[in-house]
C-alpha positions as CSV (number, residue, x, y, z in Angstrom):
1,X,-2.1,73.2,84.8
2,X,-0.8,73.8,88.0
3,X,2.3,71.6,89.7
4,X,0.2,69.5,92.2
5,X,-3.2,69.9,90.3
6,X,-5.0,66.3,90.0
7,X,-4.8,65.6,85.7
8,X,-8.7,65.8,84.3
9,X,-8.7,62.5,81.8
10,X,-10.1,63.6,78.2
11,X,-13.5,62.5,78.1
12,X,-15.3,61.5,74.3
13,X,-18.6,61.5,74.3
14,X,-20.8,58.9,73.6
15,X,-23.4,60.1,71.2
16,X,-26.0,57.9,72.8
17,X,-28.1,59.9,75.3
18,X,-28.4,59.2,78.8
19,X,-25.2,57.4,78.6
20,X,-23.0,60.0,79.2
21,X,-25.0,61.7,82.1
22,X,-24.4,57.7,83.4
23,X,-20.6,57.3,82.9
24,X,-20.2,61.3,84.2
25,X,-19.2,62.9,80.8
26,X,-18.3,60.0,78.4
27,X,-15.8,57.4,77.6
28,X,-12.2,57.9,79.0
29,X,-9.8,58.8,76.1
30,X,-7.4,55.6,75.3
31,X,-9.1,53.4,77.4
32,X,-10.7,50.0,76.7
33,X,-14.0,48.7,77.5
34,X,-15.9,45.8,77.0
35,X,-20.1,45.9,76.1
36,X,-21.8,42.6,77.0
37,X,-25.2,41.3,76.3
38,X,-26.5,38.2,75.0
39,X,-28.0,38.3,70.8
40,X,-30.9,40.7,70.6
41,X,-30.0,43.1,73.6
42,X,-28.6,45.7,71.4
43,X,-25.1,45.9,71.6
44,X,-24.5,46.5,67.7
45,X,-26.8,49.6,67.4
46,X,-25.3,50.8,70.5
47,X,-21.6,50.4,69.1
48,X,-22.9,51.9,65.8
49,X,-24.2,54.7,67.4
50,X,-21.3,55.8,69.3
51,X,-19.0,55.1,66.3
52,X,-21.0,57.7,63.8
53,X,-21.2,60.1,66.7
54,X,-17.2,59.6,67.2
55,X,-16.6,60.3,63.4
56,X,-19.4,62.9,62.7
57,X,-19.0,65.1,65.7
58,X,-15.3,64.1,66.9
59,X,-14.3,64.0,63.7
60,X,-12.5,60.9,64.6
61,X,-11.4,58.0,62.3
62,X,-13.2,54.6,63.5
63,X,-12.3,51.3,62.7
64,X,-15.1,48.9,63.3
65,X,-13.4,45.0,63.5
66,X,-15.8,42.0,63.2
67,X,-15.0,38.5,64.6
68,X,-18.8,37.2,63.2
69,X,-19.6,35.2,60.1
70,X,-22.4,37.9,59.6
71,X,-21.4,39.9,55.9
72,X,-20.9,43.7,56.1
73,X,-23.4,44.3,53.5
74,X,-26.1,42.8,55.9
75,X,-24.7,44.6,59.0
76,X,-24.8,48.1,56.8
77,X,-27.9,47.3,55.7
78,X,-29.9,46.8,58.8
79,X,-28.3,50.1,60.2
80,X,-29.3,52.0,57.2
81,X,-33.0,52.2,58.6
82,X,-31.5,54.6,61.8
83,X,-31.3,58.1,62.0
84,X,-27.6,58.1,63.5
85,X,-26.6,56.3,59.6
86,X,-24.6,58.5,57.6
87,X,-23.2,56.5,54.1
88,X,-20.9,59.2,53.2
89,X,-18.9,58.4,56.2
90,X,-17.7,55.2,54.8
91,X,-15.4,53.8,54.3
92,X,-13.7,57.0,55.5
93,X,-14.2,57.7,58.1
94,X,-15.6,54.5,59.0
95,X,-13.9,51.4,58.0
96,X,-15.4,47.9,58.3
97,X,-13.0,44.8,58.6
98,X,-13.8,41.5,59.1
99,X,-11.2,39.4,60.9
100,X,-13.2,36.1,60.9
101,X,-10.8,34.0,58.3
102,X,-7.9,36.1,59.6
103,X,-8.4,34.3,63.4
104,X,-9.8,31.0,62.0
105,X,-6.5,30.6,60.4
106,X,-3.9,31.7,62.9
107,X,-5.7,32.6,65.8
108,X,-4.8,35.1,68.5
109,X,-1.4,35.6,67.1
110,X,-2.6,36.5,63.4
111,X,-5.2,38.6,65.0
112,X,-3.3,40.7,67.7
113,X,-1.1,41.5,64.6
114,X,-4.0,42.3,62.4
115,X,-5.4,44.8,64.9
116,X,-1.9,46.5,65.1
117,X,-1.7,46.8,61.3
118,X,-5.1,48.0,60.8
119,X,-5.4,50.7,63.6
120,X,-2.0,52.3,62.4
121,X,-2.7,52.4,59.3
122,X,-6.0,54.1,59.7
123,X,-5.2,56.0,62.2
124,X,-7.9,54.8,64.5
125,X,-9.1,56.9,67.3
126,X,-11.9,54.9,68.4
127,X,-11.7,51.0,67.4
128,X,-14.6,48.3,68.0
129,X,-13.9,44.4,68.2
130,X,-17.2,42.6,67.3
131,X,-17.3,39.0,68.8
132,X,-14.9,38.2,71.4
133,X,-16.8,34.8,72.0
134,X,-15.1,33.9,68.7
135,X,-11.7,34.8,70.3
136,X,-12.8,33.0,73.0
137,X,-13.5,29.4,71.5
138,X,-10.3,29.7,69.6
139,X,-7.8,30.2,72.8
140,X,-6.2,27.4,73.9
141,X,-6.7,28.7,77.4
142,X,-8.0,31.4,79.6
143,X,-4.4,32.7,79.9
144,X,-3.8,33.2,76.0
145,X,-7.5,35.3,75.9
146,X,-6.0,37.7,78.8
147,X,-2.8,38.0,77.2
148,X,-4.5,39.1,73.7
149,X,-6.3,41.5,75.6
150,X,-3.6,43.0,77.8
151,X,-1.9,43.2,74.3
152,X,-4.5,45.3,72.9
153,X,-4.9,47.7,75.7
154,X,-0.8,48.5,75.3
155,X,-1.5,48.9,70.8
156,X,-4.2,50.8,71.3
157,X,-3.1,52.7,74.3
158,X,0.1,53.9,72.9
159,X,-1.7,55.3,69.8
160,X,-4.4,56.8,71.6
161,X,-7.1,54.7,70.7
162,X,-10.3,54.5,72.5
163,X,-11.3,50.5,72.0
164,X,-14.5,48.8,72.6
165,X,-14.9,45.3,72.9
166,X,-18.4,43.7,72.4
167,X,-18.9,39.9,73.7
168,X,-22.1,37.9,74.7
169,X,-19.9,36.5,77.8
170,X,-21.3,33.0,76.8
171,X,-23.6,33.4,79.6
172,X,-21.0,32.4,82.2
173,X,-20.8,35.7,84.5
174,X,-18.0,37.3,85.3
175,X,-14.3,35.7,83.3
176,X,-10.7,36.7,83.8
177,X,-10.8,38.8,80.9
178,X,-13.3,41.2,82.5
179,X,-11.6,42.4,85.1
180,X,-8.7,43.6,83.0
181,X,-10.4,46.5,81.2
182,X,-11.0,49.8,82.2
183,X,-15.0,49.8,81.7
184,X,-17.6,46.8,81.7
185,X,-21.3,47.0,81.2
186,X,-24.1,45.1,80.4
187,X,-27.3,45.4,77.9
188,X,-30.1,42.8,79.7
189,X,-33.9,42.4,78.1
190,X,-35.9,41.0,81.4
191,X,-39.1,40.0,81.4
192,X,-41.9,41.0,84.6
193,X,-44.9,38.5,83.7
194,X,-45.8,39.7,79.6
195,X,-43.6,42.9,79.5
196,X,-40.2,42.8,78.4
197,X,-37.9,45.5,79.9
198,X,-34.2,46.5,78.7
199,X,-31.7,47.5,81.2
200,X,-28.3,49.2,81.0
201,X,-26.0,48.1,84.1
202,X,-22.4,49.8,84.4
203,X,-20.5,47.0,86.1
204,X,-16.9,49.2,86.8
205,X,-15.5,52.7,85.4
206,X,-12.2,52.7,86.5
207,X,-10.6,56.2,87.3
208,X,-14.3,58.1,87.4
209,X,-17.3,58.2,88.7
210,X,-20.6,56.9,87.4
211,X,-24.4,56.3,88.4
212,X,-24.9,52.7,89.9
213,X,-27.9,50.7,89.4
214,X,-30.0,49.5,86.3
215,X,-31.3,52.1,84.1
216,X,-33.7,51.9,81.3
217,X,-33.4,51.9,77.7
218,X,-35.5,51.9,74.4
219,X,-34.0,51.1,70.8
220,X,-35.8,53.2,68.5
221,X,-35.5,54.9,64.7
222,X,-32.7,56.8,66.4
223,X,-30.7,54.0,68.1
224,X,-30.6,54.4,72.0
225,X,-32.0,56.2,74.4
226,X,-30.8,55.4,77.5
227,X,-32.8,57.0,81.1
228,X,-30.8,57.4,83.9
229,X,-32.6,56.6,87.0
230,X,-34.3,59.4,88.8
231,X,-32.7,58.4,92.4
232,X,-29.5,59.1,90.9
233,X,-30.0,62.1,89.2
234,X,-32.3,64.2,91.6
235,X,-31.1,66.6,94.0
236,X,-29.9,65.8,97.3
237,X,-29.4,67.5,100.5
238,X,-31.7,69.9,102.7
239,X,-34.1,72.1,100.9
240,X,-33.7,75.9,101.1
241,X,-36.6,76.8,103.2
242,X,-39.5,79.3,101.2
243,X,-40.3,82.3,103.2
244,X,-43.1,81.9,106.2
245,X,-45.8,83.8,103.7
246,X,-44.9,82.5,100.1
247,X,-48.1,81.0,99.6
248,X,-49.7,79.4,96.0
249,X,-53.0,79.9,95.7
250,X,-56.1,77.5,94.0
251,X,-58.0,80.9,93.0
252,X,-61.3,79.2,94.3
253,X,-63.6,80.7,96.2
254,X,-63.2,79.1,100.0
255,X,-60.5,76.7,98.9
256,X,-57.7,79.4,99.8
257,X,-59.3,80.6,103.0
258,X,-59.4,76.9,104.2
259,X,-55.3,76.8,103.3
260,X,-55.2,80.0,104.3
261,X,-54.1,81.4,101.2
262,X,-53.0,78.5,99.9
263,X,-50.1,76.1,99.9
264,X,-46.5,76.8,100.9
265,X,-44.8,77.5,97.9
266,X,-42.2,74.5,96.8
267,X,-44.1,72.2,98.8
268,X,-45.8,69.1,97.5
269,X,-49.7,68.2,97.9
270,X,-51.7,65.2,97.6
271,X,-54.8,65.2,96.1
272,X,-56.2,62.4,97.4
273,X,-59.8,61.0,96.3
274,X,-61.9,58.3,94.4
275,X,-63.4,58.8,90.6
276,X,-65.6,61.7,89.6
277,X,-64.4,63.6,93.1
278,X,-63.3,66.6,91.2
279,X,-59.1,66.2,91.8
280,X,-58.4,67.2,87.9
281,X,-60.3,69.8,87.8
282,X,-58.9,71.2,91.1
283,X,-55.3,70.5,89.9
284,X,-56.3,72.2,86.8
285,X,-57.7,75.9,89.0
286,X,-54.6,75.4,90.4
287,X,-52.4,75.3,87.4
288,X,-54.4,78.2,85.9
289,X,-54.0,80.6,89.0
290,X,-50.3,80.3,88.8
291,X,-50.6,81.0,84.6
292,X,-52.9,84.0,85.9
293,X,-50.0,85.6,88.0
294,X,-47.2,85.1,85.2
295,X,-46.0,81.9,86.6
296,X,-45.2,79.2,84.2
297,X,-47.0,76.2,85.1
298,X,-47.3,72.2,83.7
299,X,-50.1,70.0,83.6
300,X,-48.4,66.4,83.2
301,X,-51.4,63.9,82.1
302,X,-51.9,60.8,81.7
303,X,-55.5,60.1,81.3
304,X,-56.8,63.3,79.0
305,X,-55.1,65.0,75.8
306,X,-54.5,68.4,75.6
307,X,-57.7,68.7,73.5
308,X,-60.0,66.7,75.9
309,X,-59.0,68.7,78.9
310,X,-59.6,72.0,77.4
311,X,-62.8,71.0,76.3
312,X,-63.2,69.6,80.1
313,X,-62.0,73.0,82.1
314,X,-64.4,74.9,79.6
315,X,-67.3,72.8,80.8
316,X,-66.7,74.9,84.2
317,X,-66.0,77.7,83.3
318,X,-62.3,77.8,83.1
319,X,-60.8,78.9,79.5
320,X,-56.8,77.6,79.4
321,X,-56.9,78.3,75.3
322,X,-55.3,81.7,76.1
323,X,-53.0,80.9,79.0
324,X,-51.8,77.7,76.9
325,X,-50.9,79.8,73.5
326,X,-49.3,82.3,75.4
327,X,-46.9,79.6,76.9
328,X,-47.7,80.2,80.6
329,X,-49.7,76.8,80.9
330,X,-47.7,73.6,79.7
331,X,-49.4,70.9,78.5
332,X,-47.7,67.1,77.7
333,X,-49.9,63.9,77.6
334,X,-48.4,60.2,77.4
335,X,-51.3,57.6,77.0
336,X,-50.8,55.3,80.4
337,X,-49.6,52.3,78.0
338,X,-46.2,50.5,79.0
339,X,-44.7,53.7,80.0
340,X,-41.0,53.6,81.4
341,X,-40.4,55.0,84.7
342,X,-37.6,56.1,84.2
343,X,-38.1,57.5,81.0
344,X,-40.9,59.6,82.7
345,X,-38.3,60.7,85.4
346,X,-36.2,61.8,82.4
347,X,-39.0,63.9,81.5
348,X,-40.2,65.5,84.8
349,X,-36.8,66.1,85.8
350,X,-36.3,68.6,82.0
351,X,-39.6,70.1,82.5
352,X,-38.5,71.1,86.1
353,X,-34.9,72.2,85.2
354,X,-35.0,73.9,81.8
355,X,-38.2,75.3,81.4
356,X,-38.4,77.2,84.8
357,X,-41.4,75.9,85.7
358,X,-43.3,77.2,89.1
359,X,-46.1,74.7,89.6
360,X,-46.3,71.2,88.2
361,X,-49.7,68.9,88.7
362,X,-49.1,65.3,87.7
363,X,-52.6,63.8,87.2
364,X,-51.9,60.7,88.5
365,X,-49.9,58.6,90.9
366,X,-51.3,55.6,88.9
367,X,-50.2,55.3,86.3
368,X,-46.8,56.0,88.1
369,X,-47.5,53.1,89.8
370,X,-47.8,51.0,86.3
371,X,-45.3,52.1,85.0
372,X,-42.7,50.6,87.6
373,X,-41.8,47.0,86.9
374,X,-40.2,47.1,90.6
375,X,-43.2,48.5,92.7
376,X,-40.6,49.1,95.3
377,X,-39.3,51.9,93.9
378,X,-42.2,54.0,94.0
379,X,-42.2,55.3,96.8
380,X,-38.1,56.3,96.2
381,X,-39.0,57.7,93.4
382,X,-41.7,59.8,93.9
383,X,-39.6,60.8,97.0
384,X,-36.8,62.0,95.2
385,X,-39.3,64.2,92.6
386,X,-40.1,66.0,95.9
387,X,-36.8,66.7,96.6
388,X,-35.9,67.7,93.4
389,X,-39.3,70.5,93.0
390,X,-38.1,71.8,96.7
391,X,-34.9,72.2,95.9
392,X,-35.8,74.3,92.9
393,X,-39.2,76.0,94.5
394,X,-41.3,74.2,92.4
395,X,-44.6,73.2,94.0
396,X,-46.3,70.2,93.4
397,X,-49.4,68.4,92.8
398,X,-50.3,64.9,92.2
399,X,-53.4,63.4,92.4
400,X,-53.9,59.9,93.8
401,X,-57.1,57.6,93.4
402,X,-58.7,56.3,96.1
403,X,-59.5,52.5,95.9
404,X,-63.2,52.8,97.6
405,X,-65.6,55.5,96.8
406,X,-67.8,54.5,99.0
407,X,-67.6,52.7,102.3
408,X,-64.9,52.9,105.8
409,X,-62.4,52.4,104.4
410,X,-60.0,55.7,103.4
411,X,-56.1,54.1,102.4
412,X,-53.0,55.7,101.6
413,X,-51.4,54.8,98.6
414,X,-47.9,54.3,100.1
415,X,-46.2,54.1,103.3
416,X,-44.0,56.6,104.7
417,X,-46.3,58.9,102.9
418,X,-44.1,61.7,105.0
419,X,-41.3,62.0,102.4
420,X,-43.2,62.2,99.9
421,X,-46.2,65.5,100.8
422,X,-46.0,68.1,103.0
423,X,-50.2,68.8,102.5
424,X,-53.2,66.5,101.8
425,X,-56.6,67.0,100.3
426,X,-59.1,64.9,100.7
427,X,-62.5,64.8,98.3
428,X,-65.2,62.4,98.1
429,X,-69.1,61.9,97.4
430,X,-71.6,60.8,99.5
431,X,-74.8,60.7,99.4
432,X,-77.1,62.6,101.5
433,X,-80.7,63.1,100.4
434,X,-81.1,60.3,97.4
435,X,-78.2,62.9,95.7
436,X,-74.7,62.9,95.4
437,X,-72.6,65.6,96.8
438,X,-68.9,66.6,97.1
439,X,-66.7,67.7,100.1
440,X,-63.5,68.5,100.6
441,X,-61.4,68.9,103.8
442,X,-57.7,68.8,104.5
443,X,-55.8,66.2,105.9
444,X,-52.8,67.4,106.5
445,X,-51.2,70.7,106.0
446,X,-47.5,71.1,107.4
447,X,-46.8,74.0,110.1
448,X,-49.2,76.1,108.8
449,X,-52.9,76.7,110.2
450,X,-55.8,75.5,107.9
451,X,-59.6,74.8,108.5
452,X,-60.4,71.4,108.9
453,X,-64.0,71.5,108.1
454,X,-65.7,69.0,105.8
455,X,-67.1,71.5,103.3
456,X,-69.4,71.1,100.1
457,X,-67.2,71.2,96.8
458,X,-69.8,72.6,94.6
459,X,-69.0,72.2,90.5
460,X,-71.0,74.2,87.9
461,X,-70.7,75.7,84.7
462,X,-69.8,78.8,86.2
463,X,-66.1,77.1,88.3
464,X,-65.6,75.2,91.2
465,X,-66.4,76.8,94.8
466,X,-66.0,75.7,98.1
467,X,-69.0,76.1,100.3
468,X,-69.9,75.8,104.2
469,X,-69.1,73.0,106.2
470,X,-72.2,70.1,106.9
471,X,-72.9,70.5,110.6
472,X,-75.7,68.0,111.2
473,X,-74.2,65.1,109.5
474,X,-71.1,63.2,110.9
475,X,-69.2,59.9,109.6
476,X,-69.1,61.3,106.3
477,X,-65.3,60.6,105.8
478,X,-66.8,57.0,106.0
479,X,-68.9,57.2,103.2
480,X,-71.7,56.7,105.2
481,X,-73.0,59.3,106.5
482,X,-75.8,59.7,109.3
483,X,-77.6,62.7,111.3
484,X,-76.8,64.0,114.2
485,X,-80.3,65.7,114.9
486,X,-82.2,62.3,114.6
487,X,-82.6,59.9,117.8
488,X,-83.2,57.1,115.8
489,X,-80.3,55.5,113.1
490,X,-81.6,56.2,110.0
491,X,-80.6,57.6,106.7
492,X,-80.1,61.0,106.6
493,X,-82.4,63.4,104.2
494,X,-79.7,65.8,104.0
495,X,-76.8,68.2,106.1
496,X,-77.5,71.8,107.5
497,X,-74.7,73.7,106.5
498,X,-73.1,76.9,108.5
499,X,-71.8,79.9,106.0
């Protein structure tokens, strides 16, 4: 190292993902921080977690100190049903010590003593003190709690000992004692009406940098998994700008001539429309024209598994099987259940960054929509998805249901629909004749010329095609449509159409 070159702090990882992309790389080395959450929020699987991962991949020596009347046999026995358990690390590796008679007997004192002993003679690089509450209720004053801990930080600093402290805070906010460590966050379960939601929220991280906000978690057979928020992780800043004539094309017959050619490559499109209007199957031509030129492309669904929407684009003459083995066309489907949003931010953003993908459809804004407890944040995040695919020259679909398939009234699913699509599509059925027919026109389609004709969107067994525009019909973006030959108002028996 240079003279005058700022000192990098030695990071340890955390072994719990999503965390470390949070605190930028990890815990500091020799640092102490506190984990608070009230029973039940997961603060023992998530101290577990990062202890195995400290001894298994660090190849560090843990010392894992309980305050709680709770017996290690029970504690080791409801980790053993995780993934991240590993019983030949103990006692090791891994040592478990309960200090409960140890402070019940001569409090603070005994304890601080106890915790010097037992880390040197273990040589503890990462230690974890289960239960400051107990602590807590014993000091004879707020004072004597922030002396213990100042005395910890200087034991444990001096030997190089990362320390984490978990605590339920007694539900009392912010104490004394949590200002003096290096690191505070907080595990929360919140409920929004029926569904219960856990949060991770990193309070202060002194000496780095780290994402701000709430972020999403899950405790599953493999401990946590925690999902940084997309705002935070997307890319920011202008995007480069695609050459004038990069165009992506649908590969259907008068759909490109109305884009002409297609959209601007890394752009984003709407594909706006009620029920049955034919946006999957469009998203899907899309997707397959991009396999067709060697592009790797994704189809991210909610609504139809892989299986169901091959058998679906076969019903029109559009055979994925062989684009999909050869790897060209991606496939993932997640039932629209009590998805996380952030978890499926997690996902779009990997499918966008490591698997060099060109086009992305996400069939549908929806269950987006569903899947944000905060409906707020919608909008921000779909916004910074954008960003993200035109940073990277990915270009995007996303289809988004229309509330009315009939009737005046045509809404947009968000405001300051701006930031988040360059182009929009419009498709819809009306009825002219006693029959139902399709259209499609563009609503929007940013610095670049287009036609906008209402013209027939015709679906067979043979594809999807894009026919002439209905000249002797008008108010057909109102769902009802009338005639524009006929003097008197009447229901029209069909539309004229020019080639």
């Amino acid at each position: 190292m240079t003279e005058g070159t700022p000192r990098v702090a030695e990071r340890i990882s955390t072994g719990i993902p999503g965390l470390d992309t949070v605190l930028h790389g990890g815990f500091r080395k020799a640092r102490t921080y506190m984990l608070m959450g009230l029973p039940g929020s997961g603060k023992t699987i998530f101290a577990n977690q990062v202890c195995f991962h400290h001894a298994k991949r660090h190849g560090g020596r843990v010392l894992y100190l309980t305050l709680l009347a709770e017996s290690h046999t029970e504690l080791v026995g409801n980790l053993s049903s995780l993934s991240y358990f590993d019983p030949t690390l103990l006692p090791n590796a891994i040592t478990y010590l309960s200090a409960f008679t140890v402070l019940e007997q001569g409090g603070l004192d005994a304890l601080a003593e106890l915790i010097r002993k037992e880390t040197k003679n273990h040589q503890a690089t990462l230690l974890v003190l289960d239960g400051l509450v107990a602590a807590e209720e014993v000091a004879p004053s707020q004072q004597a709690i922030k002396k213990f801990i100042h005395g910890l930080q200087v034991v444990t600093g001096l030997m190089g000992c990362t320390t984490l402290i978990l605590t339920t805070g007694r539900g009392q906010g912010l104490r004394a004692e949590h200002t003096m460590v290096d690191g505070l966050m907080l595990l929360r379960q919140r409920m929004f009406g029926a569904r219960a939601v856990r949060e991770l929220f990193v309070r202060k991280f002194r000496g780095s940098p780290y994402l701000l906000g709430k972020h999403s978690f899950d405790i599953t057979q493999d401990g946590i998994i925690i999902y940084p928020r997309l705002e935070t992780l997307a890319e920011s800043g202008p995007p480069p700008g695609p050459p004038q004539d990069a165009r992506c094309a649908f590969g259907i017959p008068g759909m490109d001539a109305m884009l002409t050619g297609g959209v601007a490559q890394g752009s984003t499109t709407i594909l706006l429309g009620p029920s049955g209007s034919g946006k999957t199957l469009l998203g899907l031509n899309f997707l397959a024209e991009g396999a067709r030129r060697g592009e790797r492309v994704h189809y991210f669904a909610f609504y139809d598994s892989p299986e169901r929407m091959v058998v679906q684009a076969a019903g029109i003459g559009l055979d994925l099987k062989p684009l999909i083995d050869r790897g060209d066309f991606e496939v993932s489907f997640r039932p629209p259940t009590e998805n996380l949003l952030d978890k499926l931010g997690v996902q779009l953003l990997d499918i966008i960054r490591t698997r060099g993908v060109r086009r992305l459809f996400l069939d549908g804004y929806d269950a987006l929509r569903r899947a944000a407890v905060r409906q707020s944040r919608v909008s921000r995040f779909l916004a910074a998805l954008v960003n993200e695919c035109r940073m990277r020259g990915v270009t995007l679909l996303y289809s988004v249901e229309s509330v009315t398939a009939f009737g005046p009234e045509v809404a947009f699913p968000m405001k300051g629909i701006s930031m988040v699509a360059e182009n929009i599509l419009f498709l819809r059925q009306v009825e002219l004749d006693s029959r139902l027919r399709r259209f499609v026109t563009v609503l929007k389609l940013r610095n670049s010329p287009h036609d906008n004709a209402l013209r027939e969107l015709c679906i067979s067994p043979k594809g999807m095609e894009v026919m002439g525009a209905f000249t002797d019909v008008e108010a057909m973006m109102t769902g009802v449509p009338r005639s524009t030959t006929w003097s008197e108002p009447r229901h029209p028996g069909g539309g004229r159409q020019e080639p």
